[in-house]
Short mmCIF file of C-alpha atoms and ligand atoms in Angstrom, two decimals:
data_model
loop_
_atom_site.label_atom_id
_atom_site.label_comp_id
_atom_site.label_asym_id
_atom_site.label_seq_id
_atom_site.Cartn_x
_atom_site.Cartn_y
_atom_site.Cartn_z
CA MET L 1 -21.81 -12.33 6.09
CA SER L 2 -24.06 -9.47 7.04
CA SER L 3 -24.09 -5.94 5.78
CA GLY L 4 -26.27 -2.87 5.53
CA ALA L 5 -27.92 -4.36 2.48
CA GLY L 6 -28.96 -7.58 4.22
CA THR L 7 -27.27 -10.90 4.82
CA PHE L 8 -25.96 -13.19 2.13
CA LYS L 9 -24.25 -16.54 1.88
CA PHE L 10 -21.36 -16.76 -0.56
CA GLN L 11 -22.44 -20.28 -1.47
CA ASP L 12 -25.81 -19.01 -2.65
CA VAL L 13 -24.30 -16.19 -4.66
CA VAL L 14 -21.50 -18.09 -6.37
CA LYS L 15 -23.69 -20.99 -7.45
CA ARG L 16 -25.51 -18.57 -9.75
CA PHE L 17 -22.36 -18.15 -11.84
CA ARG L 18 -20.75 -20.46 -14.38
CA ALA L 19 -17.80 -21.16 -12.11
CA TRP L 20 -16.71 -24.79 -12.21
CA GLY L 21 -15.93 -26.96 -9.20
CA ASP L 22 -16.71 -26.81 -5.49
CA PHE L 23 -16.83 -23.56 -3.56
CA VAL L 24 -14.08 -23.46 -0.91
CA GLY L 25 -14.15 -19.95 0.55
CA ALA L 26 -14.09 -16.20 0.06
CA VAL L 27 -11.96 -13.43 1.56
CA PRO L 28 -12.22 -9.62 1.22
CA TYR L 29 -9.83 -8.32 -1.42
CA GLY L 30 -8.30 -4.99 -2.45
CA SER L 31 -8.73 -1.46 -1.16
CA GLY L 32 -11.52 0.05 -3.28
CA HIS L 33 -13.67 2.80 -1.76
CA ILE L 34 -16.94 1.87 -3.48
CA ASN L 35 -17.74 -1.79 -4.19
CA ASP L 36 -17.23 -4.88 -1.98
CA THR L 37 -14.64 -7.19 -3.49
CA PHE L 38 -13.83 -10.80 -2.60
CA LYS L 39 -11.31 -13.35 -3.79
CA VAL L 40 -13.17 -16.62 -4.10
CA THR L 41 -11.57 -20.05 -4.18
CA PHE L 42 -13.04 -23.09 -5.92
CA ASN L 43 -11.71 -26.62 -6.00
CA MET L 44 -11.91 -27.61 -9.64
CA ALA L 45 -11.39 -31.35 -9.82
CA GLY L 46 -8.49 -31.08 -7.42
CA ALA L 47 -6.99 -27.80 -8.66
CA PRO L 48 -7.53 -24.55 -6.74
CA VAL L 49 -9.08 -21.90 -8.99
CA HIS L 50 -9.76 -18.28 -8.04
CA TYR L 51 -12.42 -15.82 -9.09
CA LEU L 52 -13.06 -12.20 -8.22
CA LEU L 53 -16.54 -11.64 -6.85
CA GLN L 54 -17.91 -8.13 -6.45
CA ARG L 55 -21.00 -6.62 -4.96
CA ILE L 56 -21.68 -3.52 -7.03
CA ASN L 57 -22.52 -0.44 -4.98
CA HIS L 58 -25.89 0.28 -6.54
CA THR L 59 -26.44 3.44 -4.51
CA ILE L 60 -23.60 4.91 -6.54
CA PHE L 61 -23.99 2.92 -9.76
CA LYS L 62 -27.74 3.29 -10.10
CA ASP L 63 -27.95 1.21 -13.28
CA PRO L 64 -25.77 -1.89 -12.76
CA LEU L 65 -26.99 -3.41 -16.03
CA ALA L 66 -25.68 -0.39 -17.94
CA VAL L 67 -22.36 -0.73 -16.09
CA MET L 68 -22.15 -4.39 -17.10
CA ASP L 69 -23.18 -3.66 -20.68
CA ASN L 70 -20.22 -1.26 -20.95
CA ILE L 71 -17.83 -3.70 -19.29
CA VAL L 72 -18.80 -6.64 -21.50
CA ARG L 73 -18.38 -4.55 -24.64
CA VAL L 74 -15.09 -3.04 -23.50
CA THR L 75 -13.50 -6.28 -22.34
CA ASN L 76 -14.63 -8.20 -25.45
CA HIS L 77 -13.16 -5.49 -27.65
CA VAL L 78 -9.85 -5.38 -25.81
CA ARG L 79 -9.61 -9.18 -25.92
CA ALA L 80 -10.35 -9.27 -29.64
CA ARG L 81 -7.70 -6.64 -30.35
CA LEU L 82 -5.10 -8.41 -28.23
CA THR L 83 -5.90 -11.71 -29.89
CA ALA L 84 -5.49 -10.09 -33.30
CA GLU L 85 -2.10 -8.77 -32.18
CA GLY L 86 -1.06 -12.32 -31.31
CA VAL L 87 -1.00 -11.91 -27.52
CA GLY L 88 -1.16 -15.44 -26.13
CA ASP L 89 -2.45 -15.07 -22.58
CA VAL L 90 -5.31 -12.65 -23.28
CA THR L 91 -7.28 -13.76 -20.23
CA ARG L 92 -4.57 -12.20 -18.07
CA HIS L 93 -4.52 -8.97 -20.05
CA SER L 94 -8.21 -8.09 -20.06
CA LEU L 95 -10.79 -8.81 -17.39
CA CYS L 96 -13.08 -11.74 -18.32
CA VAL L 97 -16.66 -11.57 -17.11
CA VAL L 98 -18.02 -14.89 -15.79
CA PHE L 99 -21.66 -15.00 -16.81
CA THR L 100 -24.47 -16.37 -14.70
CA ARG L 101 -26.06 -19.75 -15.38
CA ASP L 102 -28.87 -17.91 -17.15
CA ALA L 103 -26.38 -16.03 -19.34
CA GLN L 104 -26.54 -12.67 -17.60
CA PRO L 105 -23.43 -10.56 -16.86
CA CYS L 106 -24.49 -10.10 -13.23
CA HIS L 107 -26.89 -11.48 -10.65
CA GLN L 108 -29.36 -9.68 -8.41
CA ASP L 109 -30.06 -11.51 -5.14
CA GLY L 110 -33.28 -11.49 -3.12
CA ASP L 111 -32.11 -8.52 -1.04
CA GLY L 112 -31.49 -6.41 -4.12
CA ASN L 113 -27.67 -6.76 -4.10
CA TRP L 114 -26.02 -6.87 -7.52
CA TRP L 115 -23.15 -9.34 -7.99
CA ARG L 116 -20.64 -9.96 -10.74
CA MET L 117 -17.74 -12.32 -11.19
CA TYR L 118 -14.46 -12.17 -13.10
CA LEU L 119 -11.65 -14.64 -13.70
CA PHE L 120 -8.98 -13.86 -11.13
CA VAL L 121 -5.77 -12.58 -12.72
CA GLU L 122 -2.96 -14.66 -11.21
CA GLY L 123 0.66 -13.63 -10.67
CA ALA L 124 -0.01 -9.90 -10.68
CA LYS L 125 -0.38 -7.30 -7.94
CA THR L 126 -1.63 -3.80 -7.35
CA TYR L 127 0.09 -1.15 -5.24
CA ASP L 128 -1.50 1.61 -3.16
CA THR L 129 1.74 3.58 -3.09
CA ILE L 130 4.32 3.28 -5.80
CA GLN L 131 7.73 1.91 -4.97
CA ASN L 132 9.91 2.74 -7.94
CA GLU L 133 10.10 4.48 -11.29
CA LYS L 134 9.65 1.30 -13.26
CA GLN L 135 6.21 0.84 -11.69
CA ALA L 136 5.29 4.42 -12.61
CA PHE L 137 6.36 3.85 -16.20
CA GLU L 138 4.57 0.49 -16.53
CA ALA L 139 1.34 1.73 -14.94
CA ALA L 140 1.18 4.80 -17.18
CA ARG L 141 1.96 2.74 -20.25
CA ALA L 142 -0.75 0.21 -19.39
CA TYR L 143 -3.41 2.93 -19.06
CA ALA L 144 -2.34 4.58 -22.33
CA ARG L 145 -2.47 1.23 -24.05
CA PHE L 146 -5.93 0.64 -22.64
CA GLN L 147 -7.10 3.98 -24.09
CA ASN L 148 -5.44 3.05 -27.36
CA LEU L 149 -7.17 -0.32 -27.58
CA LEU L 150 -10.55 1.33 -27.03
CA ALA L 151 -10.10 4.12 -29.56
CA ASP L 152 -11.90 2.09 -32.23
CA LEU L 153 -14.69 0.61 -30.11
CA PRO L 154 -17.70 0.43 -32.46
CA ALA L 155 -20.84 2.52 -31.78
CA PRO L 156 -23.11 3.03 -29.88
CA ARG L 157 -21.58 5.45 -27.39
CA LEU L 158 -20.93 3.84 -23.99
CA HIS L 159 -23.39 4.53 -21.17
CA GLU L 160 -22.46 7.30 -18.75
CA THR L 161 -22.51 5.13 -15.64
CA ILE L 162 -22.23 8.16 -13.35
CA PRO L 163 -23.43 11.32 -15.12
CA ASP L 164 -21.06 14.32 -14.88
CA PHE L 165 -18.50 12.17 -13.09
CA HIS L 166 -15.55 14.35 -14.10
CA ASN L 167 -17.40 17.62 -14.47
CA THR L 168 -15.33 19.81 -12.15
CA PRO L 169 -17.72 22.83 -12.13
CA ILE L 170 -20.58 20.53 -11.12
CA ARG L 171 -18.39 18.98 -8.40
CA LEU L 172 -17.68 22.52 -7.19
CA LYS L 173 -21.41 23.31 -7.05
CA ALA L 174 -22.01 20.10 -5.08
CA LEU L 175 -19.36 21.18 -2.58
CA GLN L 176 -20.86 24.66 -2.30
CA SER L 177 -24.26 23.21 -1.63
CA ALA L 178 -22.85 20.86 1.03
CA ILE L 179 -21.22 23.88 2.67
CA ALA L 180 -24.50 25.80 2.59
CA THR L 181 -26.45 22.89 4.08
CA ASP L 182 -23.71 21.91 6.55
CA GLY L 183 -25.90 19.08 7.83
CA CYS L 184 -23.25 17.71 10.22
CA ASN L 185 -21.92 21.03 11.46
CA ARG L 186 -18.50 20.42 10.00
CA ALA L 187 -18.04 23.52 7.84
CA VAL L 188 -16.41 25.48 10.65
CA GLU L 189 -13.55 23.02 11.11
CA THR L 190 -12.93 22.90 7.35
CA ARG L 191 -12.73 26.66 6.84
CA SER L 192 -9.19 26.59 5.51
CA GLU L 193 -9.96 23.73 3.07
CA ILE L 194 -13.02 25.62 1.82
CA ALA L 195 -10.90 28.74 1.30
CA PHE L 196 -8.32 26.62 -0.53
CA VAL L 197 -10.97 25.61 -3.06
CA GLU L 198 -12.41 29.12 -3.39
CA ARG L 199 -9.01 30.47 -4.39
CA ARG L 200 -8.93 27.95 -7.23
CA ALA L 201 -12.60 28.01 -8.27
CA ALA L 202 -11.84 29.83 -11.52
CA GLN L 203 -9.69 26.89 -12.74
CA CYS L 204 -12.45 24.32 -12.43
CA GLY L 205 -14.03 24.85 -15.85
CA HIS L 206 -10.83 25.15 -17.86
CA LEU L 207 -10.68 21.71 -19.51
CA LEU L 208 -14.40 21.58 -20.22
CA GLU L 209 -14.22 25.05 -21.78
CA ARG L 210 -11.53 23.85 -24.16
CA HIS L 211 -13.62 20.79 -24.84
CA ALA L 212 -16.65 23.00 -25.63
CA LYS L 213 -14.50 24.99 -28.07
CA GLY L 214 -13.67 21.76 -29.87
CA GLU L 215 -10.00 21.81 -28.89
CA ILE L 216 -10.03 18.81 -26.56
CA PRO L 217 -11.98 15.81 -27.87
CA GLU L 218 -14.16 13.29 -26.09
CA ARG L 219 -12.54 9.86 -26.00
CA ILE L 220 -13.24 6.55 -24.29
CA THR L 221 -11.49 6.83 -20.97
CA HIS L 222 -11.12 4.82 -17.78
CA ASN L 223 -11.89 7.65 -15.34
CA ASP L 224 -10.37 5.98 -12.27
CA THR L 225 -6.73 5.54 -13.23
CA LYS L 226 -5.28 5.41 -9.79
CA LEU L 227 -2.23 3.33 -9.41
CA ASN L 228 -4.01 0.49 -7.64
CA ASN L 229 -6.34 -0.09 -10.59
CA VAL L 230 -3.62 -1.54 -12.77
CA MET L 231 -2.16 -4.95 -12.06
CA LEU L 232 1.59 -5.36 -12.48
CA ASP L 233 3.22 -8.73 -13.12
CA GLU L 234 4.85 -10.12 -9.98
CA ALA L 235 7.77 -11.54 -11.92
CA THR L 236 8.49 -8.94 -14.62
CA GLY L 237 6.88 -5.81 -13.17
CA LYS L 238 5.15 -5.14 -16.48
CA GLY L 239 1.59 -3.85 -16.70
CA VAL L 240 -0.71 -6.85 -17.05
CA CYS L 241 -4.33 -5.81 -16.70
CA VAL L 242 -6.30 -2.62 -16.16
CA VAL L 243 -9.12 -3.25 -13.67
CA ASP L 244 -12.02 -1.40 -12.03
CA LEU L 245 -13.92 -0.73 -15.24
CA ASP L 246 -17.15 0.67 -13.74
CA THR L 247 -16.44 4.18 -14.95
CA VAL L 248 -15.06 3.38 -18.40
CA MET L 249 -17.12 5.78 -20.48
CA PRO L 250 -16.82 8.85 -22.68
CA GLY L 251 -14.50 11.40 -21.08
CA LEU L 252 -11.34 13.45 -21.44
CA ALA L 253 -8.04 11.59 -21.71
CA LEU L 254 -6.50 14.34 -19.57
CA TYR L 255 -8.42 13.30 -16.49
CA ASP L 256 -6.94 9.82 -16.86
CA PHE L 257 -3.44 11.21 -17.20
CA GLY L 258 -4.05 13.55 -14.28
CA ASP L 259 -5.23 10.80 -11.96
CA MET L 260 -2.12 8.78 -12.71
CA VAL L 261 -0.04 11.78 -11.74
CA ARG L 262 -2.08 12.25 -8.55
CA SER L 263 -1.81 8.66 -7.40
CA ALA L 264 1.54 7.54 -8.76
CA THR L 265 3.61 10.55 -7.71
CA ALA L 266 2.17 10.57 -4.18
CA ALA L 267 4.89 10.02 -1.59
CA ALA L 268 2.35 8.98 1.08
CA PRO L 269 -1.00 7.14 1.27
CA GLU L 270 -4.17 8.91 0.15
CA ASP L 271 -5.31 9.32 3.78
CA GLU L 272 -1.92 10.09 5.41
CA ARG L 273 -2.36 12.09 8.61
CA ASP L 274 1.18 13.46 8.73
CA LEU L 275 1.03 16.08 5.99
CA GLY L 276 4.78 16.55 6.30
CA LYS L 277 5.13 13.28 4.38
CA VAL L 278 2.88 14.35 1.51
CA ARG L 279 4.41 15.67 -1.70
CA MET L 280 4.43 15.17 -5.43
CA ARG L 281 7.54 13.16 -6.26
CA ILE L 282 8.86 14.74 -9.43
CA GLU L 283 11.15 11.75 -9.95
CA MET L 284 8.00 9.69 -10.58
CA PHE L 285 6.50 12.24 -12.97
CA GLU L 286 9.15 11.65 -15.61
CA PRO L 287 8.46 7.90 -16.02
CA ILE L 288 4.70 8.55 -15.98
CA ALA L 289 5.00 11.06 -18.79
CA ARG L 290 7.34 8.79 -20.73
CA GLY L 291 5.20 5.70 -20.18
CA TYR L 292 2.00 7.47 -21.17
CA LEU L 293 3.36 9.27 -24.22
CA SER L 294 5.08 6.13 -25.52
CA GLU L 295 1.64 4.62 -26.17
CA ALA L 296 -0.82 7.53 -26.29
CA ARG L 297 0.16 8.72 -29.72
CA PHE L 298 -3.41 9.88 -30.31
CA ILE L 299 -3.21 12.94 -28.06
CA ASN L 300 -3.42 16.29 -29.84
CA PRO L 301 -1.43 19.50 -29.17
CA ALA L 302 -4.15 21.01 -26.96
CA GLU L 303 -4.22 17.90 -24.77
CA ARG L 304 -0.44 17.94 -24.59
CA GLU L 305 -0.51 21.55 -23.37
CA GLU L 306 -2.74 20.59 -20.46
CA LEU L 307 -0.98 17.46 -19.18
CA VAL L 308 0.62 19.20 -16.21
CA PHE L 309 -2.52 21.17 -15.38
CA SER L 310 -4.64 18.00 -15.53
CA GLY L 311 -2.72 16.51 -12.60
CA ARG L 312 -3.53 19.53 -10.43
CA LEU L 313 -7.13 19.74 -11.56
CA ILE L 314 -8.14 16.15 -10.87
CA THR L 315 -6.31 16.20 -7.55
CA LEU L 316 -8.22 19.34 -6.60
CA MET L 317 -11.49 17.75 -7.74
CA ILE L 318 -10.95 14.51 -5.83
CA GLY L 319 -10.03 16.57 -2.76
CA MET L 320 -13.28 18.51 -3.24
CA ARG L 321 -15.21 15.23 -3.44
CA PHE L 322 -13.65 13.96 -0.18
CA LEU L 323 -14.48 17.30 1.45
CA THR L 324 -18.06 17.21 0.17
CA ASP L 325 -18.46 13.70 1.55
CA TYR L 326 -17.02 14.74 4.89
CA LEU L 327 -19.47 17.65 5.12
CA GLN L 328 -22.34 15.34 4.20
CA GLY L 329 -21.48 12.82 6.92
CA ASP L 330 -19.31 10.26 5.03
CA VAL L 331 -22.05 8.76 2.90
CA TYR L 332 -20.15 8.08 -0.35
CA PHE L 333 -16.59 6.84 0.16
CA LYS L 334 -16.04 3.92 2.54
CA THR L 335 -14.31 5.01 5.73
CA LYS L 336 -12.58 3.00 8.46
CA ARG L 337 -12.19 5.79 11.01
CA PRO L 338 -13.76 9.18 11.83
CA GLY L 339 -12.19 12.05 9.96
CA GLN L 340 -10.73 9.84 7.22
CA ASN L 341 -12.40 11.77 4.42
CA LEU L 342 -11.08 15.03 5.81
CA ASP L 343 -7.59 13.53 5.98
CA ARG L 344 -7.96 12.36 2.38
CA CYS L 345 -9.04 15.86 1.38
CA ARG L 346 -6.07 17.46 3.12
CA VAL L 347 -3.66 15.07 1.42
CA GLN L 348 -5.11 15.98 -1.98
CA PHE L 349 -4.81 19.71 -1.32
CA LYS L 350 -1.24 19.30 -0.11
CA MET L 351 -0.55 17.42 -3.36
CA VAL L 352 -2.11 20.29 -5.35
CA GLU L 353 0.21 22.76 -3.63
CA SER L 354 3.18 20.53 -4.27
CA MET L 355 2.24 20.29 -7.97
CA GLU L 356 1.75 24.05 -8.19
CA ALA L 357 5.21 24.61 -6.75
CA GLN L 358 6.78 22.18 -9.23
CA ALA L 359 4.74 23.09 -12.31
CA ASP L 360 7.67 24.60 -14.24
CA ALA L 361 9.87 21.61 -13.56
CA MET L 362 7.06 19.30 -14.70
CA GLU L 363 6.68 21.29 -17.94
CA ARG L 364 10.41 20.99 -18.59
CA ILE L 365 10.23 17.22 -18.13
CA LEU L 366 7.33 17.04 -20.58
CA ALA L 367 9.17 19.11 -23.15
CA ARG L 368 11.88 16.45 -23.12
CA ALA L 369 9.55 13.42 -23.03
C1 GN1 S 401 -13.05 5.78 -5.85
O1 GN1 S 401 -13.43 2.57 -6.30
P1 GN1 S 401 -12.14 3.27 -6.13
O2 GN1 S 401 -11.68 3.26 -4.76
O3 GN1 S 401 -11.13 2.76 -7.13
C2 GN1 S 401 -13.82 6.72 -6.79
C3 GN1 S 401 -12.85 7.49 -7.66
C4 GN1 S 401 -11.86 8.25 -6.80
C5 GN1 S 401 -11.15 7.28 -5.87
C6 GN1 S 401 -10.24 8.01 -4.93
C7 GN1 S 401 -16.90 5.47 -8.55
O4 GN1 S 401 -12.38 4.80 -6.60
O5 GN1 S 401 -13.55 8.41 -8.47
O6 GN1 S 401 -10.93 8.91 -7.60
O7 GN1 S 401 -12.10 6.52 -5.11
N1 GN1 S 401 -14.75 5.94 -7.60
C8 GN1 S 401 -16.02 6.33 -7.74
O8 GN1 S 401 -9.40 7.10 -4.31
O9 GN1 S 401 -16.47 7.35 -7.21
MG1 MG S 402 -11.80 1.71 -8.13
#
């Protein structure tokens, strides 16, 4: 296979890892916007065995070894806690890193690509758009449980794999600077999106201000809790495994809750072109709140006050990030067609409006949850 970062042969990559058996093949997998993901099949003494192989986007994750250091610590800790709780099939409930033959958590090839491998979690699926309330409940519960399991991760502090990842004021500045530069001449066609953000600029610092006052604590958070980053069991529908751990690091639990609301209440895909289909489905908010609060008993009163706001804020921020990328010429998020980042941005802003309009109803649901 060839790519911008050079050509590679799967056979050469996979033989670096402690995967047993004969390599059979690899196919692209999932719908992530950042890394390249493949489902790899091996023939292990006659039995087909799958692994997940990923090429880490090292333009975005500039220190892949720090990313892997976090992931190894986090997954070992989760596995140890689940084992202590008596969970039998722990290798389905926490990602398992497959180390290289020289005992490293990832492999750098001759072209500078960084690779890692996980056991493939069988019998579970992810969803880009939610289908029913049970999925909303199970996804939210799985993320809360993940936060819970990491609450007692021993020191040292995890690496910040992307500095200021969820710093909304800094994301706003990045957007403003992209507007000022306007390197692709796209600011004029995004005038109404830019105005949309300007009207909400004063909200951007709210959670970090409460954090600075000591009201909202730093916790270990996932930071990318979209619906398709949690695997649900194909048979029972229950949350099985939280994946995409590159951004697990110190953060605010509210951004995790907010991103669940953004992705799991969305009535349409993240890049839907028909904005008439885009809205926040309040009927999905109730199970998200219930699923999250049933496990996240650690959250304090200040965090509880901001649950509804957090959904709007992260949706606004992710919309700002798509807009910034569009203005900069689509250099960050993978795109499959021209204008996709602008469509993604518009969907996010439509979601923000829909959440604003339903804020009181969301608060009433929370009061009951
Ligand atoms: C990216 O990798 P993926 O597709 O799960 C992004 C998230 C965004 C998300 C929007 C490292 O996540 O922050 O919320 O797209 N990840 C990174 O869909 O930037
Ligand atoms: Mg992801």
